[in-house]
XYZ file of C-alpha atoms in Angstrom:
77
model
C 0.000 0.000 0.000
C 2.733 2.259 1.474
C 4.688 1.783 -2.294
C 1.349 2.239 -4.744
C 1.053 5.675 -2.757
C 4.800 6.760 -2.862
C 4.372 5.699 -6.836
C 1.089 7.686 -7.333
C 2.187 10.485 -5.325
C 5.681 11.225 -7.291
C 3.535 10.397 -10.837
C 1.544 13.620 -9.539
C 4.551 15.470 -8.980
C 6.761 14.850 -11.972
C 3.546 14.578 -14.311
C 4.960 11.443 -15.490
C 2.961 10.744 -18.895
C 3.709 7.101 -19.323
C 0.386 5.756 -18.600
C 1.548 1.870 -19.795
C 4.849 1.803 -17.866
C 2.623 2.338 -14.483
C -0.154 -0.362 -15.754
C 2.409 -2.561 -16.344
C 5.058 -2.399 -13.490
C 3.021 -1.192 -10.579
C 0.943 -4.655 -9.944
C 4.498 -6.659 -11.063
C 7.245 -4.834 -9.030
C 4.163 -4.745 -5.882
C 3.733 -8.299 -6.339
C 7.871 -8.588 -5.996
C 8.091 -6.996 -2.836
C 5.558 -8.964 -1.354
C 7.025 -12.355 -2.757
C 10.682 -11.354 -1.240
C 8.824 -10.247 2.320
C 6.217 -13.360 2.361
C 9.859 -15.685 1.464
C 11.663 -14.574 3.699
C 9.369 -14.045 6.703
C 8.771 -17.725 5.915
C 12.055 -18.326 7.217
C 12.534 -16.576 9.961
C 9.273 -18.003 11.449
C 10.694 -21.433 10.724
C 13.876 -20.680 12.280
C 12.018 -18.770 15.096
C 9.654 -22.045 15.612
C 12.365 -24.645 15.797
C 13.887 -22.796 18.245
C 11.031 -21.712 21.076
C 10.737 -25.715 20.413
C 13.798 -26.231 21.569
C 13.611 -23.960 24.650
C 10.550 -25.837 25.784
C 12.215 -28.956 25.694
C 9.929 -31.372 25.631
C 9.809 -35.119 26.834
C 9.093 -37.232 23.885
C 9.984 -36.676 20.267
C 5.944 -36.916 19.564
C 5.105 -33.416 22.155
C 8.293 -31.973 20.207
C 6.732 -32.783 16.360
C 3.462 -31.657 18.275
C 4.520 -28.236 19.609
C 6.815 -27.542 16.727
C 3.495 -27.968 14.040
C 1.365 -25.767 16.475
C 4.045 -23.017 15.873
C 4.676 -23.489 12.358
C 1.022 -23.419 11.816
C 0.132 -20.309 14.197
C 2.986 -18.559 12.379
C 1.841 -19.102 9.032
C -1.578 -18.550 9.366
């Protein structure tokens, strides 16, 4: 949101007349950003997960697969 306002707001300002190059790029160099942030906020929470797992150390290899699924899945929802 924060980048299709910065891009409207300096198309107003420098009265940029390329109509296609901002139908075009806008929605592809948007959907970018959000790829790289989605990727790699993927892997901190991984990261993140196995390792509050590990701090709770648990008894049983089945209550560590257990907890470690809960967090993956709260994470990525």
């Amino acid at each position: 949101v924060v980048y299709r306002m910065s891009r409207v707001t300096s198309d107003v300002l420098f009265s940029d007349k390329s109509n296609t190059y901002r139908t075009l790029m806008m929605p592809c160099t948007a959907g970018l950003i959000n790829l790289v942030c989605i990727v790699s906020l993927n892997f901190v929470y991984a990261r993140l997960a196995v390792w509050l797992t590990d701090k709770e150390y648990q008894r049983t290899q089945m209550e560590y697969d257990d907890s470690l699924t809960l967090k993956i899945y709260m994470f990525q929802f």
